[in-house]
Coordinates of C-alpha atoms in Angstrom, one line a residue:
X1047 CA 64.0 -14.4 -20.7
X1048 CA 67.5 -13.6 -21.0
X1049 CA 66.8 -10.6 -23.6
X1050 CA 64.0 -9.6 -20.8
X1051 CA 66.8 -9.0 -18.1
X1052 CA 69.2 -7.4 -20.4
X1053 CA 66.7 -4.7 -21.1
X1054 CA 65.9 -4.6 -17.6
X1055 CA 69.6 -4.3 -16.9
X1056 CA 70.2 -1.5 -19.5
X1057 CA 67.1 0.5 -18.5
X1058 CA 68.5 0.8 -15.1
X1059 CA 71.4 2.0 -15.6
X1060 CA 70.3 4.5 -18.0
X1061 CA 68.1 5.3 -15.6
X1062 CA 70.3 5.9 -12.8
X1063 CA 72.8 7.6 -15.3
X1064 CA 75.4 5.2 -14.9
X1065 CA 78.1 3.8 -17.5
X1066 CA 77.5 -0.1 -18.2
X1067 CA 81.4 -0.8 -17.4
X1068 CA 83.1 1.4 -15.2
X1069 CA 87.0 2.1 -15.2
X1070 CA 88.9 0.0 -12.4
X1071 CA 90.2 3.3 -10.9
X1072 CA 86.6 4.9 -10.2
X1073 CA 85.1 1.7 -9.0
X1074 CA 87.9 1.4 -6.0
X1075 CA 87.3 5.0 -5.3
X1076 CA 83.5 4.3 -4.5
X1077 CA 84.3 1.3 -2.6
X1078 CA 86.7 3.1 -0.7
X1079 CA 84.2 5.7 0.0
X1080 CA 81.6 3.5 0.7
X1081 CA 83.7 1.6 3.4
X1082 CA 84.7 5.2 5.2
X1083 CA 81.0 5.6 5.0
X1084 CA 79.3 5.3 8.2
X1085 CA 76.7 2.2 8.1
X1086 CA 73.0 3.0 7.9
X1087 CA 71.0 1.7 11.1
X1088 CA 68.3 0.4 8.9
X1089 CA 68.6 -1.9 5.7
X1090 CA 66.3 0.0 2.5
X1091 CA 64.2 -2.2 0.4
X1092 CA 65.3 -3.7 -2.1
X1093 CA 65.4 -1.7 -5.1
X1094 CA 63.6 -3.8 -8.0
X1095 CA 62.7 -3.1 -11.6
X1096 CA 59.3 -2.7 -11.0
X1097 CA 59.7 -0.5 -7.7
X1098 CA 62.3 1.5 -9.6
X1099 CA 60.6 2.2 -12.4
X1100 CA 57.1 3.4 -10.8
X1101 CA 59.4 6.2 -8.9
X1102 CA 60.7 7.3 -12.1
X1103 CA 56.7 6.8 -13.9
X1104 CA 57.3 4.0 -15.8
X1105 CA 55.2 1.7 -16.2
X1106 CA 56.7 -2.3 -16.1
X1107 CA 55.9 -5.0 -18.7
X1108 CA 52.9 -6.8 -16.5
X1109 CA 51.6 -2.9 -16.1
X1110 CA 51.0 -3.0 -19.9
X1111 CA 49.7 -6.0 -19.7
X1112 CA 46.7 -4.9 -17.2
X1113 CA 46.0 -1.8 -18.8
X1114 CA 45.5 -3.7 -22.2
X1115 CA 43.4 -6.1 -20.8
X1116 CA 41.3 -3.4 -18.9
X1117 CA 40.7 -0.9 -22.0
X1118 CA 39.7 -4.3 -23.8
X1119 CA 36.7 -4.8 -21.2
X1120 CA 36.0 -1.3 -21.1
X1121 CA 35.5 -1.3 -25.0
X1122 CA 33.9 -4.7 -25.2
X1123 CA 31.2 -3.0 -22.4
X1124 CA 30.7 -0.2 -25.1
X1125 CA 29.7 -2.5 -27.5
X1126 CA 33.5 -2.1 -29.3
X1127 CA 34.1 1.6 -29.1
X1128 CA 37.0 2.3 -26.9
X1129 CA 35.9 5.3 -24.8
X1130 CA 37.8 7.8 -23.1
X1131 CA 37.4 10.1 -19.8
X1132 CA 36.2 12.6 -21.4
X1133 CA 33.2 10.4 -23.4
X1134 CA 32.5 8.7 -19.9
X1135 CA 32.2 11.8 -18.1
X1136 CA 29.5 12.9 -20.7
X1137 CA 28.1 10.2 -20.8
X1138 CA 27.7 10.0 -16.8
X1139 CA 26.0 13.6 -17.0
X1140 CA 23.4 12.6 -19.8
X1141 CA 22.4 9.5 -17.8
X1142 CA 22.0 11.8 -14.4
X1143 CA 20.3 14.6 -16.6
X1144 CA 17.9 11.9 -18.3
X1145 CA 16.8 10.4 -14.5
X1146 CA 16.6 14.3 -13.4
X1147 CA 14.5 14.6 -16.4
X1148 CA 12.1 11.6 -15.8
X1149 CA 11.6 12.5 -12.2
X1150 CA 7.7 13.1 -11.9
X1151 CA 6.6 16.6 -11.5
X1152 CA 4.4 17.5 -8.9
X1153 CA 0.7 18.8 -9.3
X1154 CA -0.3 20.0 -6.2
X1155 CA -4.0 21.3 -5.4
X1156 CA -5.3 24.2 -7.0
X1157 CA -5.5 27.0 -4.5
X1158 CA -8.3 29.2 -5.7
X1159 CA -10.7 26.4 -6.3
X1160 CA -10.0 24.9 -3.6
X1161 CA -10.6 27.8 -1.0
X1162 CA -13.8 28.4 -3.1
X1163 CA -15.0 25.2 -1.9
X1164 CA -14.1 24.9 1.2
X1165 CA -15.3 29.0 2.2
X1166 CA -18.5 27.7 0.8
X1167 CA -18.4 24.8 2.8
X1168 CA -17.5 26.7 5.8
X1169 CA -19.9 29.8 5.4
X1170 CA -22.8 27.1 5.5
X1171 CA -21.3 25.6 8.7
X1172 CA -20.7 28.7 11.1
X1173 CA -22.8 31.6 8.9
X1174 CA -25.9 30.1 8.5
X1175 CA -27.9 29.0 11.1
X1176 CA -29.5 25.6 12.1
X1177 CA -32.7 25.0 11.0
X1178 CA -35.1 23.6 13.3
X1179 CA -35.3 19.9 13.4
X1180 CA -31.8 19.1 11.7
X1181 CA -29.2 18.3 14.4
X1182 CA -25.9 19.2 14.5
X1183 CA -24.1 16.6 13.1
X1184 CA -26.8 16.8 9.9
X1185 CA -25.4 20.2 9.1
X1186 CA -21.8 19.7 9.6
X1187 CA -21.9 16.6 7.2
X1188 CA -24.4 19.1 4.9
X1189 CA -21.2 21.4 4.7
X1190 CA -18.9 18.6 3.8
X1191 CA -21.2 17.4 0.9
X1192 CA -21.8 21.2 -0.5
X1193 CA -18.0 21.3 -0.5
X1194 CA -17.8 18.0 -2.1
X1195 CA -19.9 19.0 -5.0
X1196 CA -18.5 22.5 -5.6
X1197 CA -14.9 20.5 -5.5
X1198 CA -15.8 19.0 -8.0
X1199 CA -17.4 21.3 -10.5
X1200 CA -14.3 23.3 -9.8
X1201 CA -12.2 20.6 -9.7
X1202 CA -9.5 21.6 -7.4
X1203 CA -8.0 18.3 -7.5
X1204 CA -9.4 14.7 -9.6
X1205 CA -13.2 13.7 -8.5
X1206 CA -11.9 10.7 -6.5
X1207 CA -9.0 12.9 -4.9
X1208 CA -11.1 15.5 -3.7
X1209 CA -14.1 13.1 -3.0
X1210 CA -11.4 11.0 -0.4
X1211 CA -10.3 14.4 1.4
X1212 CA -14.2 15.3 1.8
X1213 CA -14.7 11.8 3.5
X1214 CA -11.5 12.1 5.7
X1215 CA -12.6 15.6 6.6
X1216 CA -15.9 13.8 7.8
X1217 CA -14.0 11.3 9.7
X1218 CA -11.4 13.7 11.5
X1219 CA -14.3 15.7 12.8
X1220 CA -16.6 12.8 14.2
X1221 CA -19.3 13.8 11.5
X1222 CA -19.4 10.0 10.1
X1223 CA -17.8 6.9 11.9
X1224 CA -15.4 4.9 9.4
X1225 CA -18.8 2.2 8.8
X1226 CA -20.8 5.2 7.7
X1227 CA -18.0 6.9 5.6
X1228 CA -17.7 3.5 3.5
X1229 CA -20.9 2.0 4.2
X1230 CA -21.4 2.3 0.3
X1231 CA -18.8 0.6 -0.8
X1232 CA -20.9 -2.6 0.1
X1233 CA -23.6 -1.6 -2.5
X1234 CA -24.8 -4.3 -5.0
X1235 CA -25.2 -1.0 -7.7
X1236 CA -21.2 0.3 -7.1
X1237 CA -20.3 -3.3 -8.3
X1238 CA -22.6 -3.0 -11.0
X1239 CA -21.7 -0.2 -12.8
X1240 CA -17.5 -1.5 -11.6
X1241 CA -18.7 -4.7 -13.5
X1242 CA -19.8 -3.4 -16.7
X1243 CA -16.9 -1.5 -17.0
X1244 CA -15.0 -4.5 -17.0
X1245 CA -17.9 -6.0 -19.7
X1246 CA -17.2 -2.9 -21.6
X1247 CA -13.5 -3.4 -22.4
X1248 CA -14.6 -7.0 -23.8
X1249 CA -16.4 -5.2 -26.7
X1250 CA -13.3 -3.3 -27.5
X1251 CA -10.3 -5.7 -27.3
X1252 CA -11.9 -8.3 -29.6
X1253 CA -13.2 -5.8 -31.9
X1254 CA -16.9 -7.3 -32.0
X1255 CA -18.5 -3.4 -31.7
X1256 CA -16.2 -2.5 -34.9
X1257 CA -17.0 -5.6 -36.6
X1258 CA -21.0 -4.9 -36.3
X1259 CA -20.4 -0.9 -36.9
X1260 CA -18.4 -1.8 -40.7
X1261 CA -21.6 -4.7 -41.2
X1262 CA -24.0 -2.5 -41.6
X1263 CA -21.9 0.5 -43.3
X1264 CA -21.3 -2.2 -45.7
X1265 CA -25.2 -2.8 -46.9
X1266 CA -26.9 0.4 -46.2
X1267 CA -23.8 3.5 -45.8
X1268 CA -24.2 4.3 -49.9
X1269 CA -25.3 8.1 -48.9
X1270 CA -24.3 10.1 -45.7
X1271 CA -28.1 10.1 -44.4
X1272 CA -27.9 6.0 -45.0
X1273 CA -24.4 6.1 -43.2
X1274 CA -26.1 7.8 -40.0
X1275 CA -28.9 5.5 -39.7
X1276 CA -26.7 3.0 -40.0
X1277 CA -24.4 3.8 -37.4
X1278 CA -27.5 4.7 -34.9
X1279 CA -29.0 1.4 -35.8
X1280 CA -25.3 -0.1 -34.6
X1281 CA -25.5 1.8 -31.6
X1282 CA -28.3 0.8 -30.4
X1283 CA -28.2 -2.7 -30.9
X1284 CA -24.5 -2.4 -29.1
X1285 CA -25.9 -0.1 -26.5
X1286 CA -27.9 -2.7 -23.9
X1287 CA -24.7 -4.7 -23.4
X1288 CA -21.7 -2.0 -23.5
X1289 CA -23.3 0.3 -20.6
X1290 CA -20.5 2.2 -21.4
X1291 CA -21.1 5.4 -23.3
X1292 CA -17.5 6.5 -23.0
X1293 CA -16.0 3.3 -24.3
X1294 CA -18.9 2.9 -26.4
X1295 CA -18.8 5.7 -28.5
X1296 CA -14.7 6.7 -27.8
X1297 CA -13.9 2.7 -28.3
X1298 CA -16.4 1.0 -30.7
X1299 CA -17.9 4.1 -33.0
X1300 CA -15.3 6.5 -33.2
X1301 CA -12.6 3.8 -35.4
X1302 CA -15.4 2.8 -37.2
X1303 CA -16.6 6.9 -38.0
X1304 CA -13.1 7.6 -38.5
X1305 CA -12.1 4.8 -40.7
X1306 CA -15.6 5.4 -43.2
X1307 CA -14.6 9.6 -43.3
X1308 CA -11.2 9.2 -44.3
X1309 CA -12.1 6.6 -47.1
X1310 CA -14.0 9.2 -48.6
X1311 CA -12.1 11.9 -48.1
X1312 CA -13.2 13.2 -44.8
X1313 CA -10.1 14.2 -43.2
X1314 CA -9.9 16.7 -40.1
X1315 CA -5.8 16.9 -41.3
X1316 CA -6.7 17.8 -44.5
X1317 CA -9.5 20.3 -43.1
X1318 CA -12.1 18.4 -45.2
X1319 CA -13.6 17.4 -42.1
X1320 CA -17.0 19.0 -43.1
X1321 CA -17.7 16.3 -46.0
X1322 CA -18.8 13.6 -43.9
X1323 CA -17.4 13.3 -40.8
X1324 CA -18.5 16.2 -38.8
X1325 CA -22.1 14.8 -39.3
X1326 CA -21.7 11.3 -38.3
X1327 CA -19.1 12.4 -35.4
X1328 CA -22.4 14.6 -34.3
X1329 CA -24.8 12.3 -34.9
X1330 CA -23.3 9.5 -33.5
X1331 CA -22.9 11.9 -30.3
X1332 CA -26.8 12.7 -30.1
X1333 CA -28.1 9.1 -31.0
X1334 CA -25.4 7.9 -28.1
X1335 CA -27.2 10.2 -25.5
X1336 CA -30.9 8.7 -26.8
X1337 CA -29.5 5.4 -26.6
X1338 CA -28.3 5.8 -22.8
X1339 CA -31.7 6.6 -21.9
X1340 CA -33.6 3.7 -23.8
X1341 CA -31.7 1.3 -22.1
X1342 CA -31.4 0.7 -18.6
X1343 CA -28.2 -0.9 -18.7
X1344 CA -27.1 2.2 -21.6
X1345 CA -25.8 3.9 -18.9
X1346 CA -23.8 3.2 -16.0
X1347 CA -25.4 6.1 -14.3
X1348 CA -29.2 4.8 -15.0
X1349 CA -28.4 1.9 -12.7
X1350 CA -27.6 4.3 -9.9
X1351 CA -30.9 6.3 -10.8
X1352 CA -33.1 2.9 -10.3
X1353 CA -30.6 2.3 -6.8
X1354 CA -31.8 5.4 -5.5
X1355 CA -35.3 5.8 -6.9
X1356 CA -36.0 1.9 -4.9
X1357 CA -35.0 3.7 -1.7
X1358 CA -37.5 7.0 -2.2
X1359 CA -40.4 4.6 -3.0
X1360 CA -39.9 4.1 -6.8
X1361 CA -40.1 0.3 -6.8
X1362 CA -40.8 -2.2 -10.0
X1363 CA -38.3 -0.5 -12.1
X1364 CA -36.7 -3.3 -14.1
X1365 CA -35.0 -3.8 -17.4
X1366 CA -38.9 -4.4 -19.1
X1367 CA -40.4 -1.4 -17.2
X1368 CA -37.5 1.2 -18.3
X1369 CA -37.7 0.5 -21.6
X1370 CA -41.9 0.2 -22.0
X1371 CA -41.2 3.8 -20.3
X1372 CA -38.7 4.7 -22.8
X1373 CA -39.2 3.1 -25.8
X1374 CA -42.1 5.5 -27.7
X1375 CA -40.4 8.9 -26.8
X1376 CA -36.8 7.1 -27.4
X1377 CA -37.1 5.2 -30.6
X1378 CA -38.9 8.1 -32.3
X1379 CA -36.6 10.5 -31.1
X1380 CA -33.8 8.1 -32.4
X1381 CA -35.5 7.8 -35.9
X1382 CA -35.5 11.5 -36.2
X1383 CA -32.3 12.8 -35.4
X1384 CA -30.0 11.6 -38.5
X1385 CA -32.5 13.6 -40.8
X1386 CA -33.2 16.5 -38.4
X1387 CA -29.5 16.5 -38.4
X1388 CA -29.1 16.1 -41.8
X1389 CA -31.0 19.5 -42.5
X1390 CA -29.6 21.7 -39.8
X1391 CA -26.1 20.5 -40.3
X1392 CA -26.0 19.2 -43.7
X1393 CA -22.7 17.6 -45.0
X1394 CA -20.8 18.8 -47.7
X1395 CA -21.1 14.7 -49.3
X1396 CA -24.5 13.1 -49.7
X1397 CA -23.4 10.0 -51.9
X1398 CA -20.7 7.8 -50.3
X1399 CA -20.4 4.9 -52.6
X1400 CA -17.2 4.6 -51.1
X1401 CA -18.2 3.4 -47.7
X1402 CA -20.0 0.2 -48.4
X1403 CA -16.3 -0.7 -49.9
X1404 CA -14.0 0.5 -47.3
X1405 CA -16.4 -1.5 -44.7
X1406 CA -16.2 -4.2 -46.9
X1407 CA -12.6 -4.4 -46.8
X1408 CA -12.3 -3.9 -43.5
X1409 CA -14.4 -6.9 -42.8
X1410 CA -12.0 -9.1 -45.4
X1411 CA -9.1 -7.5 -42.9
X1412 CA -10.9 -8.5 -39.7
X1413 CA -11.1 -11.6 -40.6
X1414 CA -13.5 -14.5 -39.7
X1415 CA -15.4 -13.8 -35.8
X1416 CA -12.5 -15.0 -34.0
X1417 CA -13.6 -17.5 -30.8
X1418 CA -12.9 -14.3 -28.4
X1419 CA -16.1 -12.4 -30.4
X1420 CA -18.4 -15.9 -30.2
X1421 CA -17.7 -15.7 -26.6
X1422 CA -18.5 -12.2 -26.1
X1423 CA -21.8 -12.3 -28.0
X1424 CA -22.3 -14.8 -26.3
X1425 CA -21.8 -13.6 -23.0
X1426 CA -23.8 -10.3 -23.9
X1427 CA -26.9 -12.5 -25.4
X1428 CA -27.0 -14.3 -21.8
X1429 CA -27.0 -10.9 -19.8
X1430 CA -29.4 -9.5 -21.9
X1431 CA -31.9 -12.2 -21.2
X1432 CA -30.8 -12.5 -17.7
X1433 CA -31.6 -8.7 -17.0
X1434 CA -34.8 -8.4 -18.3
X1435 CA -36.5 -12.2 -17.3
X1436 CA -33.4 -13.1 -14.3
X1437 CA -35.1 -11.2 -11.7
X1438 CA -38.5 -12.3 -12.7
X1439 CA -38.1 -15.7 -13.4
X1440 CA -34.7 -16.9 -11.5
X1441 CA -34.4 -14.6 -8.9
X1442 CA -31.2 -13.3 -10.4
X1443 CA -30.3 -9.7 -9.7
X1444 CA -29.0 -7.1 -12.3
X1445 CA -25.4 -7.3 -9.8
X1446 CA -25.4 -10.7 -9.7
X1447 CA -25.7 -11.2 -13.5
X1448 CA -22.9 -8.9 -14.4
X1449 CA -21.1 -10.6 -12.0
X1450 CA -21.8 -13.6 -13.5
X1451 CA -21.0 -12.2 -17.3
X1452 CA -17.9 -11.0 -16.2
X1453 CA -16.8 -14.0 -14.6
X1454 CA -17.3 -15.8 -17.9
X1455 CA -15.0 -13.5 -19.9
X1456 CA -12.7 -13.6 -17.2
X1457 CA -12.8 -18.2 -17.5
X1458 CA -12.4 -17.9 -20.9
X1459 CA -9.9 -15.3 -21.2
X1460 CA -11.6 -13.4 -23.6
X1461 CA -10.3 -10.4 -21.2
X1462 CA -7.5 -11.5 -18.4
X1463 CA -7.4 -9.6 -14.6
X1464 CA -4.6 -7.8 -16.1
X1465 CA -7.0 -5.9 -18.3
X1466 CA -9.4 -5.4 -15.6
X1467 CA -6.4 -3.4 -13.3
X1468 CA -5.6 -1.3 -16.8
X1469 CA -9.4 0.1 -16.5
X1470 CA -8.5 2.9 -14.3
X1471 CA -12.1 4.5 -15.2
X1472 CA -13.5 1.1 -13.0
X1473 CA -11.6 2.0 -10.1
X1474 CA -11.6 5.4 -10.0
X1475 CA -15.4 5.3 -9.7
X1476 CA -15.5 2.8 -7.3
X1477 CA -13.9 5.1 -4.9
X1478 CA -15.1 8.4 -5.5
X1479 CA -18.3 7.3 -6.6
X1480 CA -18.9 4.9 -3.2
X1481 CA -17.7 8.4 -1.4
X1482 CA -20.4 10.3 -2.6
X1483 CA -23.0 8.0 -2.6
X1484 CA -22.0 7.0 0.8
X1485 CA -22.3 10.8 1.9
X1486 CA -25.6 11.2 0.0
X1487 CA -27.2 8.5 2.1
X1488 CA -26.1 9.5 5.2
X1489 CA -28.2 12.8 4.3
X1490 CA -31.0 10.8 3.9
X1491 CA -30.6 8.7 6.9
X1492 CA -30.1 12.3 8.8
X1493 CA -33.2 13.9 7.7
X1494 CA -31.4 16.6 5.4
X1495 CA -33.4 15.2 2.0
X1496 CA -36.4 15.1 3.8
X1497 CA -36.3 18.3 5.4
X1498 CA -35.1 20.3 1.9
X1499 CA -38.1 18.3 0.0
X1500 CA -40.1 19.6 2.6
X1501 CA -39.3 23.2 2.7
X1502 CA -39.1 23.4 -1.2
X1503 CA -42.7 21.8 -1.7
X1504 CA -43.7 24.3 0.9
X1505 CA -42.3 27.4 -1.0
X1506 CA -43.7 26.0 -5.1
X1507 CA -47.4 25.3 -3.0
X1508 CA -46.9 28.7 -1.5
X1509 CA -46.0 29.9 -4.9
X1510 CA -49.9 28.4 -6.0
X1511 CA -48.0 25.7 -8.4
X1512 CA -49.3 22.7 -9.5
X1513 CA -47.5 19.4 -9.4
X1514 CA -47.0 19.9 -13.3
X1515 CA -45.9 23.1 -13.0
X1516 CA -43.4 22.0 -9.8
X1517 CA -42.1 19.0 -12.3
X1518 CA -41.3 21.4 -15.4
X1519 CA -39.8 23.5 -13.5
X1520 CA -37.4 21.0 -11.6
X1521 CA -37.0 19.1 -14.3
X1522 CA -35.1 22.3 -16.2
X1523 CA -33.0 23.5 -13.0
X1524 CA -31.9 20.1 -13.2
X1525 CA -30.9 19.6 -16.4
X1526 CA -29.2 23.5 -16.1
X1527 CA -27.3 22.2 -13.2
X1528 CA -26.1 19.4 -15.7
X1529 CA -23.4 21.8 -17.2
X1530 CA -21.9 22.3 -14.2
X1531 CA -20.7 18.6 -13.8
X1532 CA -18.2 16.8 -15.9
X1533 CA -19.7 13.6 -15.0
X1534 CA -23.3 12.2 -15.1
X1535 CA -22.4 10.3 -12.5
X1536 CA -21.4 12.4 -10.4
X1537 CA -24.8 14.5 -11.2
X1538 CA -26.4 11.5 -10.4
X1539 CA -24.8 11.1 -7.3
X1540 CA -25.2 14.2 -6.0
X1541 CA -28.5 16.0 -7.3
X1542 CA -30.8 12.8 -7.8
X1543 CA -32.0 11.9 -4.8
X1544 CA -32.3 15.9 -3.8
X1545 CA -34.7 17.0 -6.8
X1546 CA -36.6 13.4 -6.8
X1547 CA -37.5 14.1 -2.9
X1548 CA -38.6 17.7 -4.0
X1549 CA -40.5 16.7 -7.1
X1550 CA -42.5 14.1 -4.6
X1551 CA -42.5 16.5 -2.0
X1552 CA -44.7 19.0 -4.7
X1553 CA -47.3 16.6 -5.9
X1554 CA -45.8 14.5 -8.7
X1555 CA -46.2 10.8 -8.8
X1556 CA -42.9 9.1 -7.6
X1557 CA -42.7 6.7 -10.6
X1558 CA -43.0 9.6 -13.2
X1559 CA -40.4 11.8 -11.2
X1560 CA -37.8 8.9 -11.1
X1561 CA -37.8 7.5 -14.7
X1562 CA -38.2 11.3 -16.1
X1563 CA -35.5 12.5 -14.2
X1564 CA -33.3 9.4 -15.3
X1565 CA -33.5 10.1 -18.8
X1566 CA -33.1 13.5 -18.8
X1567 CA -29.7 12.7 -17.1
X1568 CA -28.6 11.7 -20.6
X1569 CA -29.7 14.4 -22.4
X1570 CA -26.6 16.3 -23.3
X1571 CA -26.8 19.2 -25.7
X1572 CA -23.2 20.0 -26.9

């Protein structure tokens, strides 16, 4: 303490510029002065180290003291690096330039397409006139669906997007009351095809659809042509309980396709994609499509095309029935393709004696079935059975079964409701899909099917056409019209109903018109 005040003591009076000792003489001359002085009215501070030494930009002992122990937490928060200004400063712009950056960008509408579909909307509205016999109302909401469907072949905006502005454009203009909008939305078939969505993902998060895809590479993929039919015969034995196409074929196949190709050097990287893999990618592409339309529960879509055929008449059409309709024509097709394929596109490889031991060693990687693979076979086994006797022999509906299945993956947490919210394809559907239906009905209830059936039967009778003549040619307008739709569902939705109320309209047995026109909604030629 007592070296602390004489180093106070000295640094003031250097300070001040001041001797230590001052002669006797020169100190009685400043008290004299300071007496002659006239007193000050009011007393200054008193002038302390610490206030003495900030004037003169100092800094005082307990000053060092806080700046040490603030650049010490300063470089303990930057994980021991002591940072200066000029660091911080950058480091303040980097972390407002990297929120700038994540800031998401905004995709507005597309103007052209969009004025495309709504002049056409419009120029059916106020150009054209009313026919006789269709109110009002029947046309308005006919304009709002045409523009719905040219929306989304042009896709100004996402199919569920555009599908919710065509159904708030019907409700701002009094053309459907909120109950009509979303009457659809209440359908046992939109919960359906939502449900086996959710059945889908089962098949993909345990792995069971790769696990039966590498089984039979294993014991019959020793050539390419061997390798097809064994994929096809994977396919369709997956295809009745993943009703699925995108997750079956993107999700279950396309690993195992991938996997089998590179192992013997089929390798789109390597541009040796030609060996194998282009045929099996194609082949598993055309065997998917025949598979869709074996199966009634192939397809999401095919479970709309029963919903809609029931309400024009077309009733009886089961699990059993679609697939005595489908099996000769489906089967044989299915049988056919790999080797028709095989000779129009042949691959560069016809021995793969590879692939039986790269699926073999896949298998020894998979592992034993775990329990969440037991569970889903088992779960698919019971559906099966359940839609093709339930409804027969229990009473149980197609809805209420994959309600049922999906309610047993979801107690056995073989999937978990947190998988069910990441399946955006679900809930995107449910809403754009209920919207269009929901629209398409309301024509019907309206008269608008009835009345178009009516007028094109008139025009093919007038043309001297017979009801096999009428159903070829419908049946290729409306597989032409396929192309323009990125969806089958959507085609399903918005054409079905149209061209089965014209084909019955012309003479063709309802039955035959609604199971042909469903399975040529899954013919897709790339």
């Amino acid at each position: 303490s007592c070296s602390l005040s004489y180093l106070s003591l000295s640094m003031l009076a250097a300070t001040c510029k001041l001797p230590s000792r001052a002669p006797k003489q020169a100190r009685a001359t400043t008290a004299s002065r300071a007496r002659l002085a006239p007193r000050s009215t009011t007393t200054p501070p008193p002038r302390t180290l610490t206030t003495h030494l900030a004037a003169n930009g100092e800094t005082t002992p307990h000053a060092h003291t806080r700046d040490r122990r603030a650049a010490k937490r300063q470089q303990n928060d930057q994980g021991g690096v002591p940072t200066s200004s000029t660091a911080l400063s950058a480091s303040k712009h980097a972390v407002v330039a990297a929120a700038a950056a994540e800031k998401p960008s905004l995709t507005p509408i597309k103007l052209v397409p969009a004025a495309a579909s709504i002049a056409l909307g419009l120029a059916i509205r106020f150009l054209l006139p009313i026919p006789a016999g269709v109110t009002g109302q029947a046309w308005s909401l006919l304009s709002i669906f045409v523009g719905t469907i040219a929306g989304i072949v042009l896709n100004p905006l996402p199919v569920g997007a555009w599908s919710m502005c065509s159904v708030t454009l019907a409700l701002v203009t009094k053309t459907l009351t909120f109950q009509q909008a979303f009457s659809a939305f209440t359908l046992d078939v939109v919960w359906l095809i939502v449900s086996v969505f959710f059945i889908a993902r089962a098949f993909v998060k345990t792995g069971l659809g790769n696990r039966v895809g590498f089984m039979f590479a294993r014991f019959f993929g020793k050539t390419t042509l061997g390798l097809g039919y064994a994929l096809t015969a994977a396919e369709a034995i997956v295809a009745p309980g993943l009703p699925s196409t995108a997750a079956r074929h993107g999700g279950v196949m396309l690993p195992v396709i991938l996997s089998l190709s590179k192992a013997c050097g089929s390798d789109p990287a390597k541009g040796t994609e030609k060996k194998m893999g282009a045929y099996l990618i194609q082949n598993s592409l055309q065997c998917c499509n025949l598979t869709s339309g074996i199966f009634l529960t192939g397809a999401a879509q095919n479970l709309l095309c029963a919903r809609l055929a029931e309400a024009a008449g077309a009733v009886g059409i089961t699990f059993g029935s679609w697939l005595l309709a489908s099996c000769v024509p489906g089967f044989l097709a299915l049988v056919l393709t790999p080797y028709v394929l095989f000779k129009i596109y042949p691959p560069e490889v016809t021995e793969t004696p590879d692939a039986p031991t790269m699926a073999a060693a896949k298998l020894e990687e998979m592992g034993p079935a775990t329990s969440g693979e037991k569970i889903t076979l088992g779960v698919v086994a019971s559906l099966l059975f359940l839609w093709i006797f339930g409804p027969g022999l229990l009473g149980v509906s197609a809805p209420v079964t994959a309600l049922l299945g999906l309610s047993a993956l979801l107690c056995s947490g073989v999937i978990s409701w947190q998988d069910c919210l990441q399946e955006k394809g679900a809930w995107d559907t449910l809403l754009w899909f209920s919207a269009l239906v929901g629209m398409s009905a309301q024509l019907e209830t309206f008269g608008i099917i009835s009345w178009l059936a009516n007028n094109v039967s008139t025009m093919l009778a007038g043309a001297s056409m017979s009801w096999p003549m009428a159903f070829t040619v419908l049946h290729v307008a409306y597989f032409a019209i396929h192309y323009l739709f990125a969806s089958q569902t959507a085609h399903v939705g918005a054409l079905y109903a149209a061209f089965l109320a014209m084909m019955v309209g012309s003479g063709v047995p309802v039955l035959i018109a609604a199971l042909t026109l469903s399975f040529s909604t899954n013919l897709l030629a790339p």
